[in-house]
Amino acid sequence: MQTARIGVTGLAVMGRNLARNLARHGHPVALHNRTAARTKALVEEFGDEGAFLPAETAEQFVASLERPRRLVIMVKAGAPTDAVIDEFAPLLESGDMIVDGGNAHFADTRRREAALRERGIHFVGTGISGGEEGALHGPSIMPGGSAESYEALGPLLEDIAANVDGTPCCTHVGPDGAGHFVKMVHNGIEYSDMQLIAESYDLLRHAAGLAPAEIAEVFRTWNTGRLESYLIEITAEVLAHTDAGTGKPFVDVVLDQAEQKGTGRWTVQTALDLGVPVGGIAEAVFARSVSGHAGLREASRNLPGPARSAVAGSGFADKVEKALYASKIVAYAQGFHEIQAGSAEYGWNIDAGAMAAIWRGGCIIRARFLDRIRAAYEADPATPTLLTDDHFAEALGDAQDAWRDVVATAARIGVPAPGFSTALAYYDSLRADRLPAALTQGQRDFFGAHTYRRVDRDGSFHTLWGGDRTEATA
Ligand code: 6PG
């Protein structure tokens, strides 16, 4: 009886395309789905792409896998993942591997990994980015779990991943939940990148008075330079598209309420717990949230403020390009800070440069820019922030005037630009000699005797605010 090298259960579009990708690379794949019709349809439609071993029951599926078994689950994150694990784990043996390729929360992955480890089963929480097309033609793959499981899985995953300059966009991220953590931050950065692009569009439209088709051309030009990326490329496509029914620009017929499935929110929640400032990602999540509050927006429509009139002259698009590049550097610096903080907190030992390297291809945030980040970490693996890397510091310096002008223009004419604004504020906060945090400390000490430290002596102090205002050592 032929055995499969790997099995995929959950054959919705991501699972189906991942199974096809594996088969196309010559790996016999066992197939299973809750409803057998999907399994049948896959084999009927794509059976000639490789060796598929369809199974109707969980038992058949497991029996068709070579040992140690590699079982990939591609189901909805949350309860469905636990249900599938409960179904399959009793059928597995010590040394077998369960790969969860969904967008699971890393804390769930840590819990599942610990529980399955006790039974001798490797649980490999794996981030997979690239959407449907990526899953089929080469995604970016971020596997967590044990180093031992990566030995058995790595070659297969690297085989089907995207490849940039001979390097597969897949590497062992680190133990237990590290892979899903990094995928979560990838998505947070994705939110931030998308928000900055959206603000660029909004400014070009309202401050420069350009039409969507003209803005598409601007993005096309940007995509030939340092901003070259998948997100910039598809932005041009979306903006150039005309709605067939109305003849209007497509972007004008879409309801302006952005949705989200939760990974951006998780990135911010986790950053709050870790104490990492990720304002760019937070503002991106909030911007989607504001857009969705239809009642709130309706009630506020007549509030006073400037009409969004076109004020910018020629050359404004170049300024927006600089503001976008600078803000993007900040967004990525914040995301990588979170990865390093998570790695330290959970003892994952994540190689930040390697994460930039595997995001160069396959994933949604793939970009020329990521090679710069990889190089920055190669030059200084312990750098506290990407902002101080020579290349990025120079770009930030060069963007200064334009960046400030764009933020000021947005504020003056009433175009919301939370992403650009928070990025600039973060930048200015980091480079400030003194921050007003000293005053905050004074207030805390005043109302709650929370104490403060001094610039000139070690120790903690409290001023007797309600008394003679002398200072006591706390
Ligand atoms: C990817 C994407 C993918 C998905 C997002 C969309 O890396 O392939 O990030 O995971 O498209 O979850 O997220 P929202 O629905 O929250 O925008």
CSV table of C-alpha atoms and ligand atoms in Angstrom, one decimal:
chain,number,residue,atom,x,y,z
A,1,MET,CA,0.0,0.0,0.0
A,2,GLN,CA,1.4,3.5,-0.9
A,3,THR,CA,2.0,5.7,2.0
A,4,ALA,CA,1.9,9.5,2.1
A,5,ARG,CA,4.8,11.6,3.2
A,6,ILE,CA,2.4,14.2,4.7
A,7,GLY,CA,-1.3,14.6,5.2
A,8,VAL,CA,-3.6,17.6,5.1
A,9,THR,CA,-6.9,17.8,6.9
A,10,GLY,CA,-9.2,20.7,6.3
A,11,LEU,CA,-9.5,21.3,2.6
A,12,ALA,CA,-11.0,24.7,2.3
A,13,VAL,CA,-9.0,26.9,-0.1
A,14,MET,CA,-5.8,27.3,2.0
A,15,GLY,CA,-5.6,23.6,2.9
A,16,ARG,CA,-6.5,22.5,-0.7
A,17,ASN,CA,-3.8,24.8,-2.2
A,18,LEU,CA,-1.2,23.7,0.3
A,19,ALA,CA,-1.9,20.0,-0.4
A,20,ARG,CA,-1.7,20.7,-4.2
A,21,ASN,CA,1.6,22.6,-3.7
A,22,LEU,CA,3.0,19.6,-1.8
A,23,ALA,CA,1.8,17.1,-4.4
A,24,ARG,CA,3.2,19.3,-7.2
A,25,HIS,CA,6.6,19.1,-5.5
A,26,GLY,CA,6.5,15.3,-5.7
A,27,HIS,CA,5.4,14.6,-2.1
A,28,PRO,CA,2.5,12.1,-1.8
A,29,VAL,CA,-0.2,13.8,0.2
A,30,ALA,CA,-3.0,12.2,2.3
A,31,LEU,CA,-6.2,14.1,2.2
A,32,HIS,CA,-9.0,14.4,4.7
A,33,ASN,CA,-11.9,16.8,5.3
A,34,ARG,CA,-14.9,16.7,7.6
A,35,THR,CA,-17.2,16.4,4.6
A,36,ALA,CA,-15.8,13.9,2.2
A,37,ALA,CA,-17.2,15.8,-0.8
A,38,ARG,CA,-14.4,18.3,-0.7
A,39,THR,CA,-11.8,15.6,-0.7
A,40,LYS,CA,-13.4,14.0,-3.7
A,41,ALA,CA,-13.6,17.3,-5.5
A,42,LEU,CA,-9.9,18.0,-5.0
A,43,VAL,CA,-8.9,14.6,-6.4
A,44,GLU,CA,-11.3,14.9,-9.4
A,45,GLU,CA,-10.2,18.4,-10.3
A,46,PHE,CA,-6.5,18.2,-9.5
A,47,GLY,CA,-5.7,14.5,-9.2
A,48,ASP,CA,-3.2,14.7,-12.1
A,49,GLU,CA,-1.0,17.2,-10.3
A,50,GLY,CA,0.6,14.6,-8.1
A,51,ALA,CA,0.0,11.6,-5.7
A,52,PHE,CA,-3.1,12.2,-3.6
A,53,LEU,CA,-4.3,9.6,-1.1
A,54,PRO,CA,-7.9,10.5,-0.2
A,55,ALA,CA,-9.3,9.2,3.1
A,56,GLU,CA,-12.9,9.2,4.3
A,57,THR,CA,-12.2,8.6,8.0
A,58,ALA,CA,-9.6,9.9,10.5
A,59,GLU,CA,-8.4,6.3,11.0
A,60,GLN,CA,-7.9,5.8,7.2
A,61,PHE,CA,-6.1,9.1,7.0
A,62,VAL,CA,-3.7,8.4,9.8
A,63,ALA,CA,-3.1,4.9,8.6
A,64,SER,CA,-2.0,6.2,5.2
A,65,LEU,CA,0.8,8.4,6.6
A,66,GLU,CA,4.5,7.2,6.8
A,67,ARG,CA,6.1,7.3,10.2
A,68,PRO,CA,6.8,9.5,12.0
A,69,ARG,CA,3.5,10.9,10.8
A,70,ARG,CA,3.3,14.5,9.6
A,71,LEU,CA,-0.3,15.8,9.8
A,72,VAL,CA,-1.1,19.3,8.8
A,73,ILE,CA,-4.4,20.8,10.1
A,74,MET,CA,-5.8,23.7,8.1
A,75,VAL,CA,-9.0,24.6,9.9
A,76,LYS,CA,-10.3,27.8,11.5
A,77,ALA,CA,-8.3,29.0,14.5
A,78,GLY,CA,-9.9,28.5,17.9
A,79,ALA,CA,-12.4,25.8,18.9
A,80,PRO,CA,-12.3,24.0,15.5
A,81,THR,CA,-8.5,23.5,15.9
A,82,ASP,CA,-9.0,21.9,19.4
A,83,ALA,CA,-11.7,19.7,18.0
A,84,VAL,CA,-9.5,18.4,15.2
A,85,ILE,CA,-6.6,17.8,17.7
A,86,ASP,CA,-8.9,15.9,20.0
A,87,GLU,CA,-10.0,13.8,17.0
A,88,PHE,CA,-6.5,12.9,15.8
A,89,ALA,CA,-4.2,12.9,18.8
A,90,PRO,CA,-5.6,9.6,20.1
A,91,LEU,CA,-4.7,8.0,16.8
A,92,LEU,CA,-1.1,9.1,16.8
A,93,GLU,CA,2.0,7.7,18.4
A,94,SER,CA,5.1,9.1,20.1
A,95,GLY,CA,7.3,11.1,17.6
A,96,ASP,CA,4.4,12.0,15.3
A,97,MET,CA,3.8,15.6,14.4
A,98,ILE,CA,0.8,17.8,14.2
A,99,VAL,CA,1.3,21.0,12.2
A,100,ASP,CA,-1.3,23.7,12.8
A,101,GLY,CA,-1.1,26.0,9.7
A,102,GLY,CA,-4.0,28.3,10.8
A,103,ASN,CA,-3.7,31.8,12.3
A,104,ALA,CA,-3.8,30.5,15.9
A,105,HIS,CA,-3.1,32.8,18.8
A,106,PHE,CA,0.4,31.9,20.1
A,107,ALA,CA,-0.8,31.4,23.6
A,108,ASP,CA,-3.2,28.7,22.4
A,109,THR,CA,-0.3,27.2,20.5
A,110,ARG,CA,1.8,27.2,23.7
A,111,ARG,CA,-1.0,25.4,25.5
A,112,ARG,CA,-1.5,22.8,22.8
A,113,GLU,CA,2.2,22.2,22.4
A,114,ALA,CA,2.6,21.6,26.2
A,115,ALA,CA,-0.3,19.2,26.3
A,116,LEU,CA,0.7,17.2,23.3
A,117,ARG,CA,4.4,17.1,24.3
A,118,GLU,CA,3.3,15.1,27.4
A,119,ARG,CA,1.9,12.5,25.0
A,120,GLY,CA,5.1,12.5,23.0
A,121,ILE,CA,3.5,14.3,20.1
A,122,HIS,CA,5.2,17.3,18.5
A,123,PHE,CA,2.8,20.2,18.0
A,124,VAL,CA,4.2,22.6,15.4
A,125,GLY,CA,2.3,25.9,15.3
A,126,THR,CA,3.1,27.3,11.9
A,127,GLY,CA,2.5,30.7,10.5
A,128,ILE,CA,1.7,30.6,6.8
A,129,SER,CA,1.4,33.8,4.8
A,130,GLY,CA,0.6,34.5,1.2
A,131,GLY,CA,-3.1,33.9,0.9
A,132,GLU,CA,-4.6,31.4,-1.5
A,133,GLU,CA,-2.0,32.1,-4.2
A,134,GLY,CA,0.9,31.8,-1.8
A,135,ALA,CA,-0.3,28.5,-0.5
A,136,LEU,CA,-0.3,27.1,-4.0
A,137,HIS,CA,2.8,28.7,-5.5
A,138,GLY,CA,5.0,29.3,-2.5
A,139,PRO,CA,4.1,30.9,0.8
A,140,SER,CA,6.3,32.3,3.5
A,141,ILE,CA,6.3,29.7,6.3
A,142,MET,CA,7.0,30.3,9.9
A,143,PRO,CA,7.2,27.0,11.9
A,144,GLY,CA,7.5,26.9,15.6
A,145,GLY,CA,7.7,23.7,17.8
A,146,SER,CA,10.7,21.6,18.6
A,147,ALA,CA,14.0,21.6,16.7
A,148,GLU,CA,13.5,17.8,16.3
A,149,SER,CA,10.2,18.3,14.5
A,150,TYR,CA,11.9,20.8,12.2
A,151,GLU,CA,14.4,18.2,11.1
A,152,ALA,CA,11.6,16.0,9.8
A,153,LEU,CA,9.4,18.8,8.5
A,154,GLY,CA,11.8,21.5,7.4
A,155,PRO,CA,12.9,19.9,4.1
A,156,LEU,CA,9.3,19.5,2.9
A,157,LEU,CA,8.2,23.0,4.0
A,158,GLU,CA,11.3,24.6,2.5
A,159,ASP,CA,10.6,22.8,-0.7
A,160,ILE,CA,7.1,24.3,-1.1
A,161,ALA,CA,7.9,27.7,0.3
A,162,ALA,CA,8.7,30.8,-1.8
A,163,ASN,CA,12.3,31.2,-2.7
A,164,VAL,CA,14.3,34.4,-2.9
A,165,ASP,CA,17.9,34.4,-4.3
A,166,GLY,CA,18.2,30.7,-3.6
A,167,THR,CA,17.0,31.0,0.0
A,168,PRO,CA,13.7,29.4,1.0
A,169,CYS,CA,11.2,31.6,2.8
A,170,CYS,CA,10.9,29.2,5.6
A,171,THR,CA,13.0,28.6,8.7
A,172,HIS,CA,12.6,27.2,12.2
A,173,VAL,CA,11.4,30.3,14.1
A,174,GLY,CA,11.8,28.9,17.6
A,175,PRO,CA,10.1,26.6,20.2
A,176,ASP,CA,6.4,26.1,21.0
A,177,GLY,CA,4.4,29.3,20.0
A,178,ALA,CA,7.3,31.2,18.3
A,179,GLY,CA,6.0,30.6,14.8
A,180,HIS,CA,2.5,31.8,15.5
A,181,PHE,CA,3.9,34.8,17.4
A,182,VAL,CA,6.0,35.9,14.5
A,183,LYS,CA,3.0,35.3,12.1
A,184,MET,CA,0.9,37.4,14.4
A,185,VAL,CA,3.4,40.3,14.3
A,186,HIS,CA,3.7,39.8,10.5
A,187,ASN,CA,0.0,40.5,10.3
A,188,GLY,CA,0.3,43.5,12.7
A,189,ILE,CA,2.9,45.0,10.4
A,190,GLU,CA,0.6,44.1,7.4
A,191,TYR,CA,-2.2,46.2,9.1
A,192,SER,CA,0.3,49.1,9.6
A,193,ASP,CA,1.6,49.0,6.1
A,194,MET,CA,-1.9,48.9,4.6
A,195,GLN,CA,-3.0,51.9,6.8
A,196,LEU,CA,0.0,53.9,5.7
A,197,ILE,CA,-0.7,53.2,2.1
A,198,ALA,CA,-4.4,54.1,2.6
A,199,GLU,CA,-3.4,57.4,4.2
A,200,SER,CA,-1.1,58.1,1.2
A,201,TYR,CA,-4.0,57.5,-1.2
A,202,ASP,CA,-6.3,59.7,0.9
A,203,LEU,CA,-3.7,62.6,0.9
A,204,LEU,CA,-3.0,62.3,-2.8
A,205,ARG,CA,-6.7,62.3,-3.5
A,206,HIS,CA,-7.7,65.2,-1.2
A,207,ALA,CA,-4.6,67.3,-0.7
A,208,ALA,CA,-3.3,66.9,-4.2
A,209,GLY,CA,-6.7,66.5,-5.9
A,210,LEU,CA,-5.7,63.4,-7.9
A,211,ALA,CA,-8.2,60.9,-9.3
A,212,PRO,CA,-8.0,57.2,-8.4
A,213,ALA,CA,-6.6,56.3,-11.8
A,214,GLU,CA,-3.9,59.0,-11.5
A,215,ILE,CA,-3.1,57.8,-8.0
A,216,ALA,CA,-2.7,54.2,-9.4
A,217,GLU,CA,0.0,55.6,-11.7
A,218,VAL,CA,1.8,57.2,-8.7
A,219,PHE,CA,1.8,53.8,-6.9
A,220,ARG,CA,3.0,52.1,-10.1
A,221,THR,CA,5.9,54.5,-10.2
A,222,TRP,CA,6.6,53.9,-6.5
A,223,ASN,CA,6.6,50.2,-7.1
A,224,THR,CA,9.7,50.6,-9.3
A,225,GLY,CA,11.7,52.2,-6.4
A,226,ARG,CA,12.5,51.5,-2.8
A,227,LEU,CA,8.8,51.0,-1.9
A,228,GLU,CA,8.6,48.0,-4.3
A,229,SER,CA,6.3,45.5,-2.6
A,230,TYR,CA,3.3,43.3,-3.1
A,231,LEU,CA,1.0,45.7,-1.2
A,232,ILE,CA,2.0,48.7,-3.3
A,233,GLU,CA,1.6,46.6,-6.5
A,234,ILE,CA,-2.0,45.5,-5.6
A,235,THR,CA,-2.8,49.0,-4.4
A,236,ALA,CA,-2.2,50.3,-8.0
A,237,GLU,CA,-4.4,47.4,-9.3
A,238,VAL,CA,-7.3,48.2,-7.0
A,239,LEU,CA,-7.1,52.0,-7.7
A,240,ALA,CA,-7.0,51.5,-11.4
A,241,HIS,CA,-10.1,49.2,-11.4
A,242,THR,CA,-13.4,50.5,-12.7
A,243,ASP,CA,-16.7,49.2,-11.4
A,244,ALA,CA,-18.4,47.5,-14.3
A,245,GLY,CA,-21.9,48.3,-13.1
A,246,THR,CA,-21.6,52.0,-12.5
A,247,GLY,CA,-18.5,53.0,-14.5
A,248,LYS,CA,-17.2,54.6,-11.3
A,249,PRO,CA,-13.7,54.0,-9.8
A,250,PHE,CA,-14.1,50.7,-7.9
A,251,VAL,CA,-12.7,52.4,-4.7
A,252,ASP,CA,-15.7,54.7,-4.8
A,253,VAL,CA,-18.3,52.0,-4.7
A,254,VAL,CA,-16.9,50.0,-1.9
A,255,LEU,CA,-18.3,50.7,1.6
A,256,ASP,CA,-15.6,52.5,3.6
A,257,GLN,CA,-15.7,50.2,6.6
A,258,ALA,CA,-12.6,48.0,7.0
A,259,GLU,CA,-13.0,44.6,8.7
A,260,GLN,CA,-10.6,42.5,10.6
A,261,LYS,CA,-10.3,38.9,11.7
A,262,GLY,CA,-8.2,39.7,14.8
A,263,THR,CA,-4.5,39.1,14.3
A,264,GLY,CA,-3.7,42.9,14.2
A,265,ARG,CA,-5.7,43.3,17.5
A,266,TRP,CA,-3.7,40.4,19.0
A,267,THR,CA,-0.5,42.0,18.0
A,268,VAL,CA,-1.4,45.2,19.9
A,269,GLN,CA,-2.9,43.3,22.9
A,270,THR,CA,0.4,41.3,23.2
A,271,ALA,CA,2.5,44.4,22.8
A,272,LEU,CA,0.6,46.1,25.7
A,273,ASP,CA,1.4,43.1,27.8
A,274,LEU,CA,5.0,43.1,26.8
A,275,GLY,CA,5.3,46.9,27.3
A,276,VAL,CA,6.4,47.4,23.7
A,277,PRO,CA,5.2,50.7,21.9
A,278,VAL,CA,3.6,49.7,18.6
A,279,GLY,CA,1.6,52.9,17.9
A,280,GLY,CA,1.7,52.3,14.1
A,281,ILE,CA,0.0,48.9,14.4
A,282,ALA,CA,-2.4,50.2,17.1
A,283,GLU,CA,-3.5,53.2,15.0
A,284,ALA,CA,-4.0,50.8,12.1
A,285,VAL,CA,-6.3,48.6,14.2
A,286,PHE,CA,-8.1,51.7,15.5
A,287,ALA,CA,-8.5,53.2,12.1
A,288,ARG,CA,-10.3,50.1,10.9
A,289,SER,CA,-12.4,50.2,14.1
A,290,VAL,CA,-13.3,53.9,13.6
A,291,SER,CA,-14.3,53.2,10.0
A,292,GLY,CA,-16.7,50.5,11.2
A,293,HIS,CA,-18.6,52.7,13.7
A,294,ALA,CA,-21.2,53.9,11.2
A,295,GLY,CA,-23.5,55.4,13.8
A,296,LEU,CA,-20.7,57.3,15.5
A,297,ARG,CA,-19.5,58.7,12.2
A,298,GLU,CA,-23.0,59.7,11.1
A,299,ALA,CA,-23.6,61.5,14.3
A,300,SER,CA,-20.3,63.4,14.0
A,301,ARG,CA,-20.6,64.3,10.3
A,302,ASN,CA,-21.4,68.0,10.9
A,303,LEU,CA,-18.7,68.8,13.4
A,304,PRO,CA,-16.8,71.9,12.4
A,305,GLY,CA,-13.4,71.7,10.6
A,306,PRO,CA,-11.7,72.5,7.3
A,307,ALA,CA,-13.2,71.2,4.1
A,308,ARG,CA,-10.8,68.8,2.5
A,309,SER,CA,-9.7,71.1,-0.3
A,310,ALA,CA,-6.7,70.4,-2.5
A,311,VAL,CA,-3.9,72.6,-1.4
A,312,ALA,CA,-0.8,70.7,-2.4
A,313,GLY,CA,1.3,71.7,-5.4
A,314,SER,CA,3.5,69.7,-7.7
A,315,GLY,CA,6.0,67.6,-5.8
A,316,PHE,CA,3.5,66.6,-3.2
A,317,ALA,CA,3.5,63.0,-4.3
A,318,ASP,CA,7.3,62.9,-3.8
A,319,LYS,CA,6.8,64.2,-0.3
A,320,VAL,CA,4.2,61.5,0.4
A,321,GLU,CA,6.6,58.9,-0.9
A,322,LYS,CA,9.1,60.0,1.7
A,323,ALA,CA,6.6,60.2,4.5
A,324,LEU,CA,5.4,56.7,3.6
A,325,TYR,CA,9.0,55.3,3.5
A,326,ALA,CA,9.9,56.9,6.8
A,327,SER,CA,6.6,55.8,8.5
A,328,LYS,CA,7.1,52.3,7.1
A,329,ILE,CA,10.6,52.1,8.7
A,330,VAL,CA,9.0,53.0,12.0
A,331,ALA,CA,6.2,50.4,11.6
A,332,TYR,CA,8.7,47.7,11.0
A,333,ALA,CA,11.0,48.8,13.7
A,334,GLN,CA,8.1,48.6,16.1
A,335,GLY,CA,7.1,45.1,14.9
A,336,PHE,CA,10.6,43.8,15.2
A,337,HIS,CA,10.9,45.3,18.7
A,338,GLU,CA,7.8,43.2,19.6
A,339,ILE,CA,9.4,40.1,18.1
A,340,GLN,CA,12.5,40.6,20.2
A,341,ALA,CA,10.6,41.3,23.3
A,342,GLY,CA,8.4,38.2,22.8
A,343,SER,CA,11.5,36.2,22.1
A,344,ALA,CA,13.1,37.4,25.4
A,345,GLU,CA,9.9,36.9,27.4
A,346,TYR,CA,9.4,33.3,26.2
A,347,GLY,CA,13.0,32.3,25.7
A,348,TRP,CA,12.6,31.6,22.0
A,349,ASN,CA,15.9,33.0,20.8
A,350,ILE,CA,14.4,34.3,17.5
A,351,ASP,CA,16.8,35.4,14.9
A,352,ALA,CA,15.2,38.7,13.8
A,353,GLY,CA,17.3,38.9,10.6
A,354,ALA,CA,16.2,35.5,9.6
A,355,MET,CA,12.5,36.6,10.0
A,356,ALA,CA,13.2,39.5,7.6
A,357,ALA,CA,14.8,37.1,5.2
A,358,ILE,CA,11.8,34.7,5.1
A,359,TRP,CA,9.4,37.6,4.6
A,360,ARG,CA,11.2,38.7,1.4
A,361,GLY,CA,9.0,36.4,-0.6
A,362,GLY,CA,5.7,34.6,-0.5
A,363,CYS,CA,4.0,36.6,2.2
A,364,ILE,CA,1.6,39.6,2.1
A,365,ILE,CA,4.3,42.1,3.3
A,366,ARG,CA,6.9,40.8,0.9
A,367,ALA,CA,9.0,43.8,-0.2
A,368,ARG,CA,12.4,44.8,-1.5
A,369,PHE,CA,12.7,46.7,1.8
A,370,LEU,CA,13.0,43.5,3.9
A,371,ASP,CA,16.4,42.8,2.4
A,372,ARG,CA,17.5,46.0,4.0
A,373,ILE,CA,16.1,44.8,7.4
A,374,ARG,CA,17.9,41.5,7.0
A,375,ALA,CA,21.1,43.4,6.3
A,376,ALA,CA,20.6,45.7,9.3
A,377,TYR,CA,20.4,42.7,11.6
A,378,GLU,CA,23.3,41.0,9.9
A,379,ALA,CA,25.4,44.2,10.6
A,380,ASP,CA,24.3,44.4,14.2
A,381,PRO,CA,22.2,41.5,15.5
A,382,ALA,CA,21.8,43.2,18.9
A,383,THR,CA,20.6,46.6,17.6
A,384,PRO,CA,18.0,48.0,19.9
A,385,THR,CA,16.1,49.5,17.0
A,386,LEU,CA,16.2,49.4,13.2
A,387,LEU,CA,15.9,53.2,13.1
A,388,THR,CA,19.6,53.6,14.0
A,389,ASP,CA,20.8,51.4,11.2
A,390,ASP,CA,23.0,53.5,8.8
A,391,HIS,CA,20.7,53.0,5.8
A,392,PHE,CA,17.5,53.7,7.7
A,393,ALA,CA,18.9,56.6,9.7
A,394,GLU,CA,20.0,58.2,6.5
A,395,ALA,CA,16.6,57.7,4.8
A,396,LEU,CA,14.8,59.1,7.9
A,397,GLY,CA,17.1,62.1,7.8
A,398,ASP,CA,16.4,62.7,4.1
A,399,ALA,CA,12.6,62.3,4.7
A,400,GLN,CA,12.4,64.8,7.6
A,401,ASP,CA,11.1,67.9,5.9
A,402,ALA,CA,8.7,66.0,3.6
A,403,TRP,CA,7.4,63.8,6.4
A,404,ARG,CA,6.6,66.8,8.7
A,405,ASP,CA,5.1,68.7,5.8
A,406,VAL,CA,2.8,65.8,5.0
A,407,VAL,CA,1.6,65.4,8.6
A,408,ALA,CA,1.1,69.2,8.9
A,409,THR,CA,-0.8,69.3,5.6
A,410,ALA,CA,-3.0,66.5,6.7
A,411,ALA,CA,-3.8,68.2,10.0
A,412,ARG,CA,-4.4,71.6,8.3
A,413,ILE,CA,-6.9,70.4,5.8
A,414,GLY,CA,-8.6,67.8,7.9
A,415,VAL,CA,-7.4,64.5,6.4
A,416,PRO,CA,-7.0,61.9,9.1
A,417,ALA,CA,-3.4,60.5,9.0
A,418,PRO,CA,-3.1,58.6,12.3
A,419,GLY,CA,-0.4,56.3,10.9
A,420,PHE,CA,1.9,59.0,9.6
A,421,SER,CA,1.3,61.1,12.8
A,422,THR,CA,2.1,58.4,15.3
A,423,ALA,CA,5.1,57.3,13.4
A,424,LEU,CA,6.5,60.8,13.4
A,425,ALA,CA,5.7,61.2,17.1
A,426,TYR,CA,7.4,57.9,17.9
A,427,TYR,CA,10.5,59.1,16.0
A,428,ASP,CA,10.6,62.4,17.8
A,429,SER,CA,10.0,60.7,21.2
A,430,LEU,CA,13.0,58.4,20.7
A,431,ARG,CA,15.3,61.2,19.6
A,432,ALA,CA,14.2,63.7,22.3
A,433,ASP,CA,16.7,64.8,24.8
A,434,ARG,CA,14.1,65.1,27.5
A,435,LEU,CA,10.5,63.8,27.5
A,436,PRO,CA,7.6,65.2,29.5
A,437,ALA,CA,7.5,61.9,31.3
A,438,ALA,CA,9.3,63.7,34.1
A,439,LEU,CA,6.1,65.8,34.6
A,440,THR,CA,4.0,62.6,34.6
A,441,GLN,CA,6.2,61.2,37.3
A,442,GLY,CA,5.7,64.4,39.3
A,443,GLN,CA,2.0,64.1,39.0
A,444,ARG,CA,2.0,60.5,40.0
A,445,ASP,CA,4.1,61.3,43.1
A,446,PHE,CA,1.7,64.2,43.9
A,447,PHE,CA,-1.5,62.3,43.9
A,448,GLY,CA,-0.4,58.9,44.9
A,449,ALA,CA,3.0,59.0,46.4
A,450,HIS,CA,4.2,56.7,43.6
A,451,THR,CA,7.8,58.1,43.9
A,452,TYR,CA,10.2,59.1,41.2
A,453,ARG,CA,13.9,58.8,40.4
A,454,ARG,CA,16.2,61.7,39.9
A,455,VAL,CA,18.7,62.6,37.2
A,456,ASP,CA,21.5,63.3,39.7
A,457,ARG,CA,21.3,60.6,42.3
A,458,ASP,CA,20.4,56.9,42.6
A,459,GLY,CA,17.3,55.8,44.5
A,460,SER,CA,13.6,56.5,44.7
A,461,PHE,CA,12.2,59.7,46.2
A,462,HIS,CA,8.9,61.2,47.3
A,463,THR,CA,8.1,64.9,47.8
A,464,LEU,CA,5.8,65.7,50.8
A,465,TRP,CA,3.4,67.5,48.6
A,466,GLY,CA,0.7,67.9,51.3
A,467,GLY,CA,3.3,69.1,53.9
A,468,ASP,CA,6.4,71.2,53.7
A,469,ARG,CA,7.4,69.9,50.3
A,470,THR,CA,10.7,68.5,51.4
A,471,GLU,CA,11.9,65.4,49.7
A,472,ALA,CA,12.2,62.1,51.4
A,473,THR,CA,14.0,59.0,50.3
A,474,ALA,CA,11.4,56.3,49.5
B,1,6PG,C1,-1.4,36.4,5.2
B,1,6PG,C2,-2.6,37.2,5.7
B,1,6PG,C3,-3.7,36.3,6.1
B,1,6PG,C4,-5.0,37.0,6.1
B,1,6PG,C5,-5.2,38.0,7.2
B,1,6PG,C6,-6.2,39.1,6.9
B,1,6PG,O1,-0.4,36.6,5.8
B,1,6PG,O2,-1.6,35.6,4.3
B,1,6PG,O3,-2.2,38.0,6.7
B,1,6PG,O4,-3.4,35.8,7.3
B,1,6PG,O5,-5.3,37.6,4.9
B,1,6PG,O6,-5.6,37.3,8.3
B,1,6PG,O7,-6.4,39.7,8.1
B,1,6PG,P1,-7.7,40.6,8.4
B,1,6PG,O8,-8.9,39.8,7.8
B,1,6PG,O9,-7.7,40.7,9.8
B,1,6PG,O10,-7.5,41.8,7.6
